[in-house]
Tab-separated table of C-alpha atoms in Angstrom:
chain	number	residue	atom	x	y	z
A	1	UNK	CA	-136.533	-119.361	-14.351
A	2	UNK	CA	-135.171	-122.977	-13.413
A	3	UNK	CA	-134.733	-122.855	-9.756
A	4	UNK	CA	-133.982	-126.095	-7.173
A	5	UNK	CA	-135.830	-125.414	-4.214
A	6	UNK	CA	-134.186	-124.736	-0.580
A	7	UNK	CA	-134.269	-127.769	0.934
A	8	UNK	CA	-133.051	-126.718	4.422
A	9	UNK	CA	-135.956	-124.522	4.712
A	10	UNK	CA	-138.673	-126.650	3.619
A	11	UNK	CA	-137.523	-128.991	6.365
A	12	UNK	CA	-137.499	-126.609	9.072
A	13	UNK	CA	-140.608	-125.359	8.084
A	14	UNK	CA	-142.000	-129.130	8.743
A	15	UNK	CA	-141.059	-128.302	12.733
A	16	UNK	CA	-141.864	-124.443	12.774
A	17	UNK	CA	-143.161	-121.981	10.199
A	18	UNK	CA	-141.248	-119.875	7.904
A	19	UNK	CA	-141.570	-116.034	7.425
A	20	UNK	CA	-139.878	-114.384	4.922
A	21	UNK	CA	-138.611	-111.763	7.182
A	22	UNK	CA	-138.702	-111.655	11.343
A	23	UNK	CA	-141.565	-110.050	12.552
A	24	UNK	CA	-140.984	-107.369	15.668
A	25	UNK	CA	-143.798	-107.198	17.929
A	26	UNK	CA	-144.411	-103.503	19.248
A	27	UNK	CA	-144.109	-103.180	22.617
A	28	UNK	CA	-147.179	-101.326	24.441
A	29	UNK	CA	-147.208	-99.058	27.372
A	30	UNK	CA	-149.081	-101.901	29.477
A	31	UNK	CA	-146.861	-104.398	28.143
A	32	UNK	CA	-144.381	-106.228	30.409
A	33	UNK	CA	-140.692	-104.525	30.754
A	34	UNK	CA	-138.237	-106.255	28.314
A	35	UNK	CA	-135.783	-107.720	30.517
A	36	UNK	CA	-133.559	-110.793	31.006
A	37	UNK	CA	-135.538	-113.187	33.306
A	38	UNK	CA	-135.655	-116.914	33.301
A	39	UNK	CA	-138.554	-117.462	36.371
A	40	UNK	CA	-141.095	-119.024	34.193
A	41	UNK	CA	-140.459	-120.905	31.559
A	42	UNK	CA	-140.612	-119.986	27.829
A	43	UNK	CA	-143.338	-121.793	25.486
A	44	UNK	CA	-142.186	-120.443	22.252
A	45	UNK	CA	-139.465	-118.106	21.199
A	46	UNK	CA	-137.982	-116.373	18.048
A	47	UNK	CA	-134.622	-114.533	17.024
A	48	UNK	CA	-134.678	-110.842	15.908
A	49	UNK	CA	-132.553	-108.823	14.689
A	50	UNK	CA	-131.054	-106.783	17.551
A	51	UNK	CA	-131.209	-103.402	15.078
A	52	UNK	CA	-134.718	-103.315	15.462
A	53	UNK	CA	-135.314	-103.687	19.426
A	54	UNK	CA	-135.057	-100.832	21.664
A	55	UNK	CA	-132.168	-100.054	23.902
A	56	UNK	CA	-134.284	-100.937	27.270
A	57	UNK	CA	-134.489	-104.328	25.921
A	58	UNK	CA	-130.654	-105.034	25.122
A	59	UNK	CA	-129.091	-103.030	28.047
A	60	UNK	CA	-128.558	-106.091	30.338
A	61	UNK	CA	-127.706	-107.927	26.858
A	62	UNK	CA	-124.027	-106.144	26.440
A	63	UNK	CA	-121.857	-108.891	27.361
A	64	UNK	CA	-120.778	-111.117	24.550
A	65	UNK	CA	-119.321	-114.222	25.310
A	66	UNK	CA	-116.784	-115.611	22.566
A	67	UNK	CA	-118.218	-119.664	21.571
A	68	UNK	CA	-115.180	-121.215	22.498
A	69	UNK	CA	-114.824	-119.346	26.354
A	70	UNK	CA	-118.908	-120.543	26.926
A	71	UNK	CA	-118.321	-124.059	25.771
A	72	UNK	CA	-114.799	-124.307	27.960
A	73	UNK	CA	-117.125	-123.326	30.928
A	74	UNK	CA	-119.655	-125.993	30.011
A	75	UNK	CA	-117.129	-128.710	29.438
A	76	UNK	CA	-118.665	-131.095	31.414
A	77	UNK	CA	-121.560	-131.306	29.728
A	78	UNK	CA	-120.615	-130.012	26.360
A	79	UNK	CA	-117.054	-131.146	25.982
A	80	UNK	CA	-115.995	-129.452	22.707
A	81	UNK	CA	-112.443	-130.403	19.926
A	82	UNK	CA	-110.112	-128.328	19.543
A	83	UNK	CA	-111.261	-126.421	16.261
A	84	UNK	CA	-109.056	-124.388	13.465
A	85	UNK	CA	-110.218	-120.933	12.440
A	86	UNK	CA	-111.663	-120.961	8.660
A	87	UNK	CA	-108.647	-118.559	8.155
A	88	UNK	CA	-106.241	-121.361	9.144
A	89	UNK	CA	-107.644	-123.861	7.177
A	90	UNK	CA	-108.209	-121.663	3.839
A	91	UNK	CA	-106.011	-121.636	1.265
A	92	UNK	CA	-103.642	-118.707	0.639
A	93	UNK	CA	-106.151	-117.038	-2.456
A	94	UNK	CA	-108.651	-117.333	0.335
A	95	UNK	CA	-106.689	-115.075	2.880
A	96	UNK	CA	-105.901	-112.593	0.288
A	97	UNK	CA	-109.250	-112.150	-1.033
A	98	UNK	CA	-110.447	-111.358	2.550
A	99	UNK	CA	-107.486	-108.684	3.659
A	100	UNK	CA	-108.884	-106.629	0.889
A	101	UNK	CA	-112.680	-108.030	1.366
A	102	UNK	CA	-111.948	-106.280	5.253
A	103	UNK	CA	-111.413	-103.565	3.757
A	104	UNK	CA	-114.600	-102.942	1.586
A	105	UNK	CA	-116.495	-103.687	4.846
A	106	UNK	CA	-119.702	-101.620	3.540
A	107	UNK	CA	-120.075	-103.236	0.623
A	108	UNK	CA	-119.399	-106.727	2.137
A	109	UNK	CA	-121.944	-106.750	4.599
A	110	UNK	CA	-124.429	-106.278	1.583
A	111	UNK	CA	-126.727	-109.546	-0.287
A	112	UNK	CA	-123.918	-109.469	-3.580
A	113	UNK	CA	-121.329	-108.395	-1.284
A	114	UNK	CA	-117.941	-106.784	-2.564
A	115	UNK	CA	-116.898	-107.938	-6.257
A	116	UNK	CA	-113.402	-107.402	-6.369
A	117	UNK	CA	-113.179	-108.096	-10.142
A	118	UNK	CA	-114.837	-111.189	-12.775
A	119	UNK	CA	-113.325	-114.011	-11.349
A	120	UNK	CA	-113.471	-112.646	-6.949
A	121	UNK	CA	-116.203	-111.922	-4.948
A	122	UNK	CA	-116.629	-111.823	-1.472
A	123	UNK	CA	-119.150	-111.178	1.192
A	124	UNK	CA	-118.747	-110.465	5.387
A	125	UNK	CA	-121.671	-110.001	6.683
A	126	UNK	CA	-122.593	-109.607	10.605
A	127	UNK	CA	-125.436	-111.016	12.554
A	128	UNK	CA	-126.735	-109.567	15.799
A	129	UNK	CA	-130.022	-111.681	16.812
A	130	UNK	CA	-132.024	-111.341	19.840
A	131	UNK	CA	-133.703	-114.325	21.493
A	132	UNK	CA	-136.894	-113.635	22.951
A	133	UNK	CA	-140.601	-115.022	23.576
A	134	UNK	CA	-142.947	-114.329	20.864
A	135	UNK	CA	-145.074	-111.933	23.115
A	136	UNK	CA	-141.786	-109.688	22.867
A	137	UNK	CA	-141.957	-109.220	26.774
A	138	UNK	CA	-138.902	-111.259	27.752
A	139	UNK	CA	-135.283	-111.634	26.390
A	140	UNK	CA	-133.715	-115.158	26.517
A	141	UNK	CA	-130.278	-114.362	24.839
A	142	UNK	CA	-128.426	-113.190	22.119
A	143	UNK	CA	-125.916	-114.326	19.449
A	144	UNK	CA	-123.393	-112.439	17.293
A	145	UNK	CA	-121.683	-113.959	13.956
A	146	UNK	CA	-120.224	-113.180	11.174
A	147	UNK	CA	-121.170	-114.951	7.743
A	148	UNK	CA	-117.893	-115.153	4.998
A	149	UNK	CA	-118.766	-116.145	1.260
A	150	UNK	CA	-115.943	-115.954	-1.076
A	151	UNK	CA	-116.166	-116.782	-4.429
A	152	UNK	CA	-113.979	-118.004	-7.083
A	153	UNK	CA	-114.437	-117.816	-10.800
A	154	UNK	CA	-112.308	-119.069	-13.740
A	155	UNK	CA	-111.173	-117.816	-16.943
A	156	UNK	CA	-110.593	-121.389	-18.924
A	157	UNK	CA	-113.164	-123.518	-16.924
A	158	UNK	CA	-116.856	-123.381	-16.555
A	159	UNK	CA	-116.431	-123.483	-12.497
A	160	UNK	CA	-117.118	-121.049	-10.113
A	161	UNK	CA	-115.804	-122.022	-6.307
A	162	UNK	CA	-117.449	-120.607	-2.913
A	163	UNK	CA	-115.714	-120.878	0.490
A	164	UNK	CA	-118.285	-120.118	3.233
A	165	UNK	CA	-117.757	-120.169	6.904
A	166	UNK	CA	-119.819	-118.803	10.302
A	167	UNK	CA	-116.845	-117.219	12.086
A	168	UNK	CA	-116.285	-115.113	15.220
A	169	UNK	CA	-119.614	-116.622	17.248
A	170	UNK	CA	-120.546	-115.030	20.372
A	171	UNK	CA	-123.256	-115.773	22.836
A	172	UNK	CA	-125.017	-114.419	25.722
A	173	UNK	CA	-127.520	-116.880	27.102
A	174	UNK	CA	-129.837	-116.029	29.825
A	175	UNK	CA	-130.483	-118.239	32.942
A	176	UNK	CA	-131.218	-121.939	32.120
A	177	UNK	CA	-131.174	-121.394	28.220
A	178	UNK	CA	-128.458	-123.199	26.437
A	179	UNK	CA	-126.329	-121.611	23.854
A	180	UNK	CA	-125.233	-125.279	22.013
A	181	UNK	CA	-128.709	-126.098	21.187
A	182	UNK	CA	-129.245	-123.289	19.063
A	183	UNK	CA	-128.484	-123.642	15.157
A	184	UNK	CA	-127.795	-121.541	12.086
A	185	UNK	CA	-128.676	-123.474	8.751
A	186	UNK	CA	-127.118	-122.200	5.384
A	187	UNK	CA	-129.422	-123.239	2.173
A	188	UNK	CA	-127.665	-122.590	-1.286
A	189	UNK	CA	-129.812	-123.038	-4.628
A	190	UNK	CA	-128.937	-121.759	-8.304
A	191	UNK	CA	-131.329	-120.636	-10.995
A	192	UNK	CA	-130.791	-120.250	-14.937
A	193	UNK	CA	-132.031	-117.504	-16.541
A	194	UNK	CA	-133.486	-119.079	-19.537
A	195	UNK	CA	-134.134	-116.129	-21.736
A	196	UNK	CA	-131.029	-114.432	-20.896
A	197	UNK	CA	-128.872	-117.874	-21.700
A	198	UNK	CA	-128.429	-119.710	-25.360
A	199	UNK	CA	-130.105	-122.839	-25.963
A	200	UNK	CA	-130.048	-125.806	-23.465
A	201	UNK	CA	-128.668	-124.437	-20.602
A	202	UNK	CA	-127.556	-126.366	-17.390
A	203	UNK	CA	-126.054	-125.802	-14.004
A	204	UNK	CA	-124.540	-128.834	-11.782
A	205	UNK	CA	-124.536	-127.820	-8.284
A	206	UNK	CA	-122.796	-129.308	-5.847
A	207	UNK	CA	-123.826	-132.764	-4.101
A	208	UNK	CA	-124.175	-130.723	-0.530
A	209	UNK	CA	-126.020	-127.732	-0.567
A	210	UNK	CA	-127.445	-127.567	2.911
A	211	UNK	CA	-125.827	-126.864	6.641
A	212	UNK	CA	-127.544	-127.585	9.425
A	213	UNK	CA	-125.818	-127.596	12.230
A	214	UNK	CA	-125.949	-126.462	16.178
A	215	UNK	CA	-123.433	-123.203	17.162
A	216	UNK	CA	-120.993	-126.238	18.657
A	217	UNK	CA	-120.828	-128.072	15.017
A	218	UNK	CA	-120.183	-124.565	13.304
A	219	UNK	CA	-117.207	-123.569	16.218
A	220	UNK	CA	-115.900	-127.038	15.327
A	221	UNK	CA	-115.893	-126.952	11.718
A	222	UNK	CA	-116.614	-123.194	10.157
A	223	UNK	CA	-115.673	-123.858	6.860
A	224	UNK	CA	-117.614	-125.671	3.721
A	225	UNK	CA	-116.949	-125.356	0.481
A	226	UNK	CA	-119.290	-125.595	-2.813
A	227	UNK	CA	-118.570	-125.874	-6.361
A	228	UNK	CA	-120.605	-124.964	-9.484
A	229	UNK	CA	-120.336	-126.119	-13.250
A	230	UNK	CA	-122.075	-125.944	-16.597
A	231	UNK	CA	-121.584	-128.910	-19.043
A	232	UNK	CA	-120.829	-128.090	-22.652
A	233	UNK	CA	-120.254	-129.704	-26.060
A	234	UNK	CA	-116.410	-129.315	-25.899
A	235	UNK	CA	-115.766	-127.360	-28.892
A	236	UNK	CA	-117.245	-124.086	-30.893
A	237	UNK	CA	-120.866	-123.507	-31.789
A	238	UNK	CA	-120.871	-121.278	-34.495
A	239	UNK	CA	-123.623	-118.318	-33.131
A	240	UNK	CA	-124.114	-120.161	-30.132
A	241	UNK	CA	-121.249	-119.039	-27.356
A	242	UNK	CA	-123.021	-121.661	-24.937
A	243	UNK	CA	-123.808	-119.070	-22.216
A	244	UNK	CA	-125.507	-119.566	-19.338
A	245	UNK	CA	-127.023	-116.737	-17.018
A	246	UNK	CA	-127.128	-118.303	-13.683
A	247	UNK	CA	-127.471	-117.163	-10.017
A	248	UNK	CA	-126.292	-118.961	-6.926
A	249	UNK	CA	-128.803	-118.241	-3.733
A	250	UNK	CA	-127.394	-118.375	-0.291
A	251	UNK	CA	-130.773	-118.347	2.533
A	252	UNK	CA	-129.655	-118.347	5.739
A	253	UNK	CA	-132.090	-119.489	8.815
A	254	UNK	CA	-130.961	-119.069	12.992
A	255	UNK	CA	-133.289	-121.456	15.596
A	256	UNK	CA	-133.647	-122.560	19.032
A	257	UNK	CA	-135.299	-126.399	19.738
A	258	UNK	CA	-138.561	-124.366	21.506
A	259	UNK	CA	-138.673	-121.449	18.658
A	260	UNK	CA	-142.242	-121.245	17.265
A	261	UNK	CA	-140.439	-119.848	13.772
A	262	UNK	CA	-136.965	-119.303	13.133
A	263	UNK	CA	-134.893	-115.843	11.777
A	264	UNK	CA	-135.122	-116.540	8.604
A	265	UNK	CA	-133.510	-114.391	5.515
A	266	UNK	CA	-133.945	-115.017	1.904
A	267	UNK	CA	-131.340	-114.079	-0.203
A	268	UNK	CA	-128.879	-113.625	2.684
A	269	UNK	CA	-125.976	-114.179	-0.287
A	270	UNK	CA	-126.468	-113.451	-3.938
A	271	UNK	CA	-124.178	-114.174	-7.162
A	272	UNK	CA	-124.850	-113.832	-10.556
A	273	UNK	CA	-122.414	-115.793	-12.833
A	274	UNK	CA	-122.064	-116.867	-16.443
A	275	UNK	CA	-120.499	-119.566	-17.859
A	276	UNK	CA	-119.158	-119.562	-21.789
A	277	UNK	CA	-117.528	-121.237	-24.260
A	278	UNK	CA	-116.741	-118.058	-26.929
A	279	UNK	CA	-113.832	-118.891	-28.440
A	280	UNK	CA	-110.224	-116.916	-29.118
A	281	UNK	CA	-112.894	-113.543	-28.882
A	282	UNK	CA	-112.878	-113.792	-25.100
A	283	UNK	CA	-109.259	-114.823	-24.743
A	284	UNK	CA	-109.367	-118.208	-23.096
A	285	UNK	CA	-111.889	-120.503	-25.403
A	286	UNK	CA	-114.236	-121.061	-22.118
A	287	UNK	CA	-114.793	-119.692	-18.914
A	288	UNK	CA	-116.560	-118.429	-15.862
A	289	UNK	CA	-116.891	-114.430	-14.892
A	290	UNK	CA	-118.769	-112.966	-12.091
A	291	UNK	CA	-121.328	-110.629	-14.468
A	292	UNK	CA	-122.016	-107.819	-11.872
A	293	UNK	CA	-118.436	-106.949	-11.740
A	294	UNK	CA	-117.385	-103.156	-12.768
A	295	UNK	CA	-115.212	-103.450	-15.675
A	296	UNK	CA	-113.098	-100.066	-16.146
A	297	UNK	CA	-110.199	-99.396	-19.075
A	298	UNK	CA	-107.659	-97.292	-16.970
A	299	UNK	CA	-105.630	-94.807	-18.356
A	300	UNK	CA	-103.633	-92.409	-17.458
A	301	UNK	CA	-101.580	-88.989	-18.440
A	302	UNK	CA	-98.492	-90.343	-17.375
A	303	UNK	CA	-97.908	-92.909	-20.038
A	304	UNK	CA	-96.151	-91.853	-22.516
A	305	UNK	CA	-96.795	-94.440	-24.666
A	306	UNK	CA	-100.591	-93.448	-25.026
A	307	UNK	CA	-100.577	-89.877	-23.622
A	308	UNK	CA	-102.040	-88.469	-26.541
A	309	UNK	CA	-104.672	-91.703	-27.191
A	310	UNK	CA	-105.446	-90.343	-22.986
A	311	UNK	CA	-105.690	-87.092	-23.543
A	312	UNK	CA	-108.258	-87.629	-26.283
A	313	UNK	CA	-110.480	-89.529	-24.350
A	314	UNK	CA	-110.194	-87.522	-21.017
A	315	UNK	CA	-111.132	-84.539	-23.553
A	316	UNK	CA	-114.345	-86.150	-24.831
A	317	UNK	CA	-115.543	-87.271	-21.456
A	318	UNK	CA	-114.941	-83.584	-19.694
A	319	UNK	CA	-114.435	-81.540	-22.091
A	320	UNK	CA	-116.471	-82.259	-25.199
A	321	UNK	CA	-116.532	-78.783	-26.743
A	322	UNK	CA	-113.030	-79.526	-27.693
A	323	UNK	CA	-114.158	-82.271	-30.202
A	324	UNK	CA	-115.320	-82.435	-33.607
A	325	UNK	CA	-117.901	-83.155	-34.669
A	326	UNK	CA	-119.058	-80.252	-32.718
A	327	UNK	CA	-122.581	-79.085	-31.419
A	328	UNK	CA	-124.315	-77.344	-28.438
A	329	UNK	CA	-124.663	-79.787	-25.624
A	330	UNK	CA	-122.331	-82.846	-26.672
A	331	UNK	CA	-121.885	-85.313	-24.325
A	332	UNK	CA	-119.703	-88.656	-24.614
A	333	UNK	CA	-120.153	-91.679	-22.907
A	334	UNK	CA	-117.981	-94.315	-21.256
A	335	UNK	CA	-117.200	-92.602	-17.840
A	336	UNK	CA	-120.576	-92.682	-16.052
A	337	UNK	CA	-122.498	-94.270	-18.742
A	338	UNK	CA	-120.970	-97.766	-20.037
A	339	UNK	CA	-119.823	-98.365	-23.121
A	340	UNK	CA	-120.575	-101.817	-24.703
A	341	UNK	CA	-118.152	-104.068	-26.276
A	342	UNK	CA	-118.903	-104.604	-30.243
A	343	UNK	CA	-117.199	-107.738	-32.150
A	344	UNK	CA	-119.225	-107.009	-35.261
A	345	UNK	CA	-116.009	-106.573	-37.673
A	346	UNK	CA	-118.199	-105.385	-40.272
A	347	UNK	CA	-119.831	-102.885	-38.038
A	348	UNK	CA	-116.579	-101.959	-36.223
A	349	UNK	CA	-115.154	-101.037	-40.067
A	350	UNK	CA	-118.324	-98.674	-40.201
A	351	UNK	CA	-117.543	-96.882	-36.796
A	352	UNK	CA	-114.078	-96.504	-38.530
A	353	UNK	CA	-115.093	-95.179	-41.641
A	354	UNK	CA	-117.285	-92.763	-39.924
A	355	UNK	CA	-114.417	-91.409	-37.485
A	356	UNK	CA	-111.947	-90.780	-40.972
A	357	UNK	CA	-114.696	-89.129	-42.458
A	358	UNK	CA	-114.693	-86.482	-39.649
A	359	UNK	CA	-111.207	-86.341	-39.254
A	360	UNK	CA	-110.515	-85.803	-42.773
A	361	UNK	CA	-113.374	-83.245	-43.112
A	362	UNK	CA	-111.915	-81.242	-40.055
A	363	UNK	CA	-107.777	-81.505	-40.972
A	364	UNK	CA	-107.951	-82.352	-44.637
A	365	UNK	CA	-106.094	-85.272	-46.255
A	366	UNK	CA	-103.681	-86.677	-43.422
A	367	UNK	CA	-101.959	-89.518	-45.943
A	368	UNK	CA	-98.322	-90.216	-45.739
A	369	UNK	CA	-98.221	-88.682	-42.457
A	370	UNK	CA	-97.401	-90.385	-38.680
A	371	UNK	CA	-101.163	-89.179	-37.523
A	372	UNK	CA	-103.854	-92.170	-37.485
A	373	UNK	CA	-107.508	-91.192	-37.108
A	374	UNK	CA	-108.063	-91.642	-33.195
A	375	UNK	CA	-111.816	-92.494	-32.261
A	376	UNK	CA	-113.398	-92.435	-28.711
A	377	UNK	CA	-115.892	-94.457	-27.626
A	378	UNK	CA	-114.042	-96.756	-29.507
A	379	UNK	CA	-114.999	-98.561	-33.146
A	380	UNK	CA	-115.309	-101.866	-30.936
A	381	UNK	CA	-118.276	-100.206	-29.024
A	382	UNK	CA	-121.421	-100.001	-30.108
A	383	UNK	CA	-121.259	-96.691	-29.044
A	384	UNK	CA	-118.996	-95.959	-31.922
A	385	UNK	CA	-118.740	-93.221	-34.352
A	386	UNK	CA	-121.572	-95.027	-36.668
A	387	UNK	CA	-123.926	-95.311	-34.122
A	388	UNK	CA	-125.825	-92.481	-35.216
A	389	UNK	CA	-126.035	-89.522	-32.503
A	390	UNK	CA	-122.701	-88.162	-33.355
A	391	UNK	CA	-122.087	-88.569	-29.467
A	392	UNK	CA	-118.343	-89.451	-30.267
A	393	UNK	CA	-114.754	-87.658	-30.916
A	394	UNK	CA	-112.493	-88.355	-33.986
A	395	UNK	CA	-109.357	-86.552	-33.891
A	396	UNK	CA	-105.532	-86.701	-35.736
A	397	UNK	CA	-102.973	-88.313	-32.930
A	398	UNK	CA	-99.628	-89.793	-33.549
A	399	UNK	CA	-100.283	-93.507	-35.543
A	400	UNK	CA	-97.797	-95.716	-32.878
A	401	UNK	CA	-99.806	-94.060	-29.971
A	402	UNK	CA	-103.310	-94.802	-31.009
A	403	UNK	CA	-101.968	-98.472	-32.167
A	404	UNK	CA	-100.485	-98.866	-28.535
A	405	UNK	CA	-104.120	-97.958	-27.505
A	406	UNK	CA	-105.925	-100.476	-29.386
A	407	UNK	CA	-103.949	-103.010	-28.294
A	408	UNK	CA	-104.476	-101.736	-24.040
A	409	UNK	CA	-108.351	-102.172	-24.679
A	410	UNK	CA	-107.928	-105.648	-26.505
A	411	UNK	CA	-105.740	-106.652	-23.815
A	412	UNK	CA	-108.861	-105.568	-21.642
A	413	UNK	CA	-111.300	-106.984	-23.077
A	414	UNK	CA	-109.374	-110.541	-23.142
A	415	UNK	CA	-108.812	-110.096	-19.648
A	416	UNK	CA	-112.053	-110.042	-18.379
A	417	UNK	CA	-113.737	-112.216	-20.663
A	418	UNK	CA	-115.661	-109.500	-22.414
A	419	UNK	CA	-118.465	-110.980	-25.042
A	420	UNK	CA	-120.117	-108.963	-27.434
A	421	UNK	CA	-122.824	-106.101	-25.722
A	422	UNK	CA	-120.798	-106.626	-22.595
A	423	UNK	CA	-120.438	-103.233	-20.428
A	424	UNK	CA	-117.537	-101.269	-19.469
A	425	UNK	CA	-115.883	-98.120	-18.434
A	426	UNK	CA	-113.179	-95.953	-19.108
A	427	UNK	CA	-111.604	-93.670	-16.112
C-alpha cells in the first residue's frame, strides 16, 4: 500500500500523545464523585466520548449551548463574523445529496457512511465528547457536532470531489474553561492499492489536506472542500484499463490547549474509489465510481415490455424448480449473491450456446418462430449458463421481449461504469 502520512496528527502528537482510541478510566468506589467543579485547577485533561461515561457524570452536563449564542455572550472578548451555514454556501447537488443523506441517518453516522449510488456518497456523523481530567474525577465541559462528508464522483473524469463541514456545534463549558480555545482537526490521506490497480498507478491529492482550527474558526467557516485525481496517458491501453484502487482517509482529532492527549479517531471517514480509463465498454471512455456502491438491475412485473424476460428471472431466483435444467436443490444467483459482469465476447457466445442447448433439448427446434432462448444469470455474467454448475435457467420467451432485456442490463452496466468481474444484483 502507498499511503501519505497524516500530517495533522503527527504534529499534534509533537505537543501531546496520540492514542488510537480514547481511553475511559473506571471510576472506583473511593474515587472522587464525577461532577462539574472548577475550584482547583486542571493540570491535564482529555475528551471522551460521552457514550461511554455514566449518567452521574453527565447529569449536570444537559445543557447545550448552540456556538454562535456562547460566543454572542463572550463578545467582548471573543468578538466573532457573522458566518453562513455550510448549507448556504453549498451548491444545489450538495443540498440534495444531504435531504436524502438525512434520511439514511443510520448508515450515515457510520466510517463509509451512506453510498447513495457510484458517483454520491455521503456521511453525517455526530460527536458527543466529554471534557474531563485524566484521573476521570472531574468534568470540565462538553461539546456536540456534527461531521458532513459528501462526495462526488464522475463518469467522464478521473475526479472525485468531497465537501466536508463541522456543523451544528454546541458547547457546555464549566466555570473558567473556555469553549474558543478548544479545536477539532480534520486529517485526510489516500492510499493505492497496488495489487488491486494496473501498472503505474497514481493519486494527486489535493494541495490542503489538513484543518486545524479552534471551534470559533470552524463556526466561522464550516465548509472545505478537497479534490482527488489520477493522471493517465490520454488514450486506450490495450489490456491495461488504467485502474486505480484507491482510498481516501478522513482522521479526525478534538483538543483543549492543557489536554495531555487529544480524542483522537482513525478512520473517522472512509472511501474507496477507482479511477479508469476503459473505453466505449464502460460507457464514457474514463471515469471515477465509488466501488462499494450496491449496484442492482431493477425489474419489474409491470412492464410490459419485459414482463416475460421478469418473470423468468423472478422464477429462477424464488422459484427454481420451475426451470430447466432441473435438479434437487437448484439455486440461482443474482438476488442475494452478486452476479459479476463478463465482457469476454468469446466466453459470453459460450454461455449462449449452452442456454440454446437446454432450451432446444427441453422444447425441441424453436426456428422460424417469435421465441428467443432467454438465459438468467445472464451470458454477460460469469455466472452464465457455461459456467459449469448448471446453477442457471434457459427458457423459450417472446424474441422482442428478451431483446428489450438485453438492452435494460447494457444500459445498466453503462450507467454505472461496470468493468469486467464487477458485482451486481438483480431485484
Amino acid at each position: 500500500m502507498l499511503r501519505s502520512l497524516p500530517r495533522a496528527m503527527q504534529a499534534l502528537a509533537a505537543a501531546c500523545a496520540m492514542t488510537a482510541v480514547a481511553t475511559i478510566p473506571t471510576a472506583s468506589a473511593t474515587a472522587a464523585p464525577h461532577q462539574p467543579d472548577d475550584s482547583h485547577p486542571v493540570e491535564g485533561t482529555e475528551f471522551v466520548d460521552a457514550s461511554s461515561l455514566p449518567d452521574t457524570e453527565l447529569h449536570k452536563l444537559t445543557d447545550p449551548v448552540p456556538l454562535a449564542d456562547y460566543l454572542r455572550s463572550r463578545r467582548e472578548e471573543d468578538p466573532a463574523p457573522p458566518s453562513k451555514s455550510a448549507k448556504e454556501i453549498g451548491t444545489a447537488q450538495d443540498a440534495d445529496l444531504r435531504t436524502e443523506c438525512a434520511q439514511h441517518a443510520e448508515a450515515a453516522k457510520q466510517a463509509a457512511g451512506w453510498i447513495k449510488s457510484r458517483f454520491e456518497t455521503c456521511q453525517k456523523r455526530p460527536y458527543d465528547l466529554v471534557l474531563r481530567d485524566i484521573n476521570g474525577t472531574k468534568t470540565i465541559g462538553r461539546l456536540w457536532f456534527d461531521v458532513w462528508v459528501l462526495g462526488f464522483a464522475y463518469d467522464g473524469s478521473r475526479r472525485v470531489d468531497y465537501t466536508v463541514s463541522v456543523e451544528d456545534i454546541q458547547v457546555q463549558p464549566v466555570g473558567s474553561e473556555d469553549a474558543t480555545k478548544w479545536k477539532i482537526v480534520q486529517d485526510f490521506s489516500h492510499s493505492i492499492n497496488v495489487s488491486t490497480s494496473d501498472p503505474n498507478p497514481k493519486v494527486d491529492g489535493p494541495a490542503k489536506t489538513v484543518r486545524d482550527e479552534t471551534l470559533t474558526g470552524w463556526h466561522t467557516n464550516p465548509l472545505w472542500t478537497l479534490t482527488y485525481t489520477s493522471p493517465d496517458t490520454g488514450k486506450l491501453e490495450t489490456g491495461n484499463q488504467q485502474r486505480v484502487n484507491a482510498l481516501v482517509q478522513m482522521d479526525l482529532a478534538v483538543n483543549s490547549p492543557n489536554s495531555k492527549k487529544p480524542y483522537s479517531q482513525v478512520g473517522a471517514f472512509t472511501s474507496s474509489v477507482r479511477f479508469d480509463y476503459a473505453g466505449r465498454i464502460a460507457g464514457k471512455f474514463k471515469g471515477t465510481v465509488f466501488r462499494q456502491a450496491r449496484v442492482e438491475l431493477q425489474l419489474s412485473l409491470s412492464d410490459t415490455a419485459i414482463t416475460e424476460s421478469t418473470r423468468h428471472i423472478r422464477d429462477a431466483q424464488q422459484h427454481p424448480e420451475r426451470t430447466f435444467p432441473s435438479w434437487v436443490g437448484k439455486t440461482v444467483p443474482g438476488a442475494t449473491e452478486p452476479l459479476h459482469r463478463l465482457v469476454d465476447e468469446d466466453k459470453q457466445a459460450a454461455n449462449r450456446r449452452a442456454a440454446i442447448a437446454t432450451c432446444e433439448n427441453v422444447w425441441g427446434d424453436y426456428s422460424g418462430t417469435r421465441l428467443q432462448c432467454d438465459e438468467y444469470p445472464f451470458a454477460s455474467t460469469k455466472e452464465g449458463a457455461n459456467a459449469g454448475d448448471d446453477r442457471y435457467s434457459a427458457r423459450l420467451i417472446d424474441g422482442d421481449d428478451n431483446e428489450t432485456g438485453g438492452r435494460r442490463l447494457n444500459s445498466m452496466y453503462t450507467a454505472n461504469r461496470m468493468l469486467d468481474g464487477d458485482p451486481f444484483y438483480v431485484r
